[in-house]
């Protein structure tokens, strides 16, 4: 029997601040265990918390970017539970008055799994949000064969919990939601949102029912999901598991299950607690905060919505939709393109150069745009030479490789050394005319329709040229003269 699938996500995103949520300890990744701690984040009796205003501002900024509203006052609560990763036996969080309410996350087409993009069931879908609240992260536990280790460096790191409404219907939509949210968090610069580093984590709630009119089925929560592929595979497995049990007449119970990536299956952890089991009550050590002044402060920082940017790139720069989408997927890439496109006669060619040649070269050399050793000014020179057809794509790639090895080199010097110095229009035309005169049979074949021989003639020009002109410019000139 087929069932209707309902999925809700709870995403925990660490806020990228320098210090923790309620103390001055440094936030970091990869430091020696238990070196960034103090009495507050270790839960010593009598140690009092102090609010991190920057974390609050970044959470409100995220909310504005996602179309959330905010209550007039936001309050802190204590969530009580007995786990080794929270020595106070409570977590300072928000229950009744979170910082952000409502809003939604658009599912970008290019954020779906590649194999699912041609059959998107609900194009332009926006997943509604229930809330975004701010809390403190817990410590990191490492379980060995007979012992467990605990590292409190992460304890107290500001953590946004972004909770959806039960709007998702498939593993592919869940995948697209997380990718889309990740892009928005990066654009806002409010979270590094890196699953591998653990600063983006996700719990998945899944329930099945027979008919639209039926109440939602019992919710099963999936934990221990640390990659996009694991999230997708775990949802597929859990839907199949619940379907099989429901078909066999086995009712589902509200529970929490762990994803075992090695076995490719979910495993029971515990029956799920309800909110009242955590005995929430207002935190006596922290006053409520007024949100209005902070919202006014961060409003100017709200980035342009990605869908608006894609549309603007298509309209203003005449880019195709794929290029506009790829450029807008990274703030650094989009900003670089816009700066160069303002003076580029061929914005689409510039976009192709950035997306294919530059990003490809960066990736091969082990860099990103943010970590590139090539100065912005030198990259602009290479991009301008390529956009004007002075350099071919292959020649530009060679120059970039030289600059990765030695960023202090001058672009003009590399161009001269490699023989890529521009050939004047008159000299290039003379070379083309010479090649045409020396190869009459091939010229007649081209005129008769055999355009493949243009490559032969281009090779002849390249061999007699004192420098190495752009092969494409040579071919274009041959085509203009012969066809």
Short mmCIF file of C-alpha atoms in Angstrom, two decimals, residues 113 171 175 178-179 195 225-236 259 261:
data_model
loop_
_atom_site.label_atom_id
_atom_site.label_comp_id
_atom_site.label_asym_id
_atom_site.label_seq_id
_atom_site.Cartn_x
_atom_site.Cartn_y
_atom_site.Cartn_z
CA UNK A 113 20.06 16.07 -6.05
CA UNK A 171 13.92 12.74 0.69
CA UNK A 175 17.93 17.41 0.51
CA UNK A 178 19.11 21.78 3.49
CA UNK A 179 21.17 22.87 0.49
CA UNK A 195 28.04 19.37 7.99
CA UNK A 225 22.84 12.44 10.20
CA UNK A 226 26.15 14.02 9.19
CA UNK A 227 26.01 14.34 5.40
CA UNK A 228 23.53 15.26 2.71
CA UNK A 229 23.71 11.79 1.22
CA UNK A 230 23.11 10.18 4.63
CA UNK A 231 20.03 12.35 5.14
CA UNK A 232 18.62 11.34 1.78
CA UNK A 233 19.37 7.62 2.23
CA UNK A 234 18.05 7.51 5.80
CA UNK A 235 14.72 9.04 4.75
CA UNK A 236 14.32 6.53 1.92
CA UNK A 259 21.03 6.21 11.45
CA UNK A 261 25.59 4.61 7.92
#
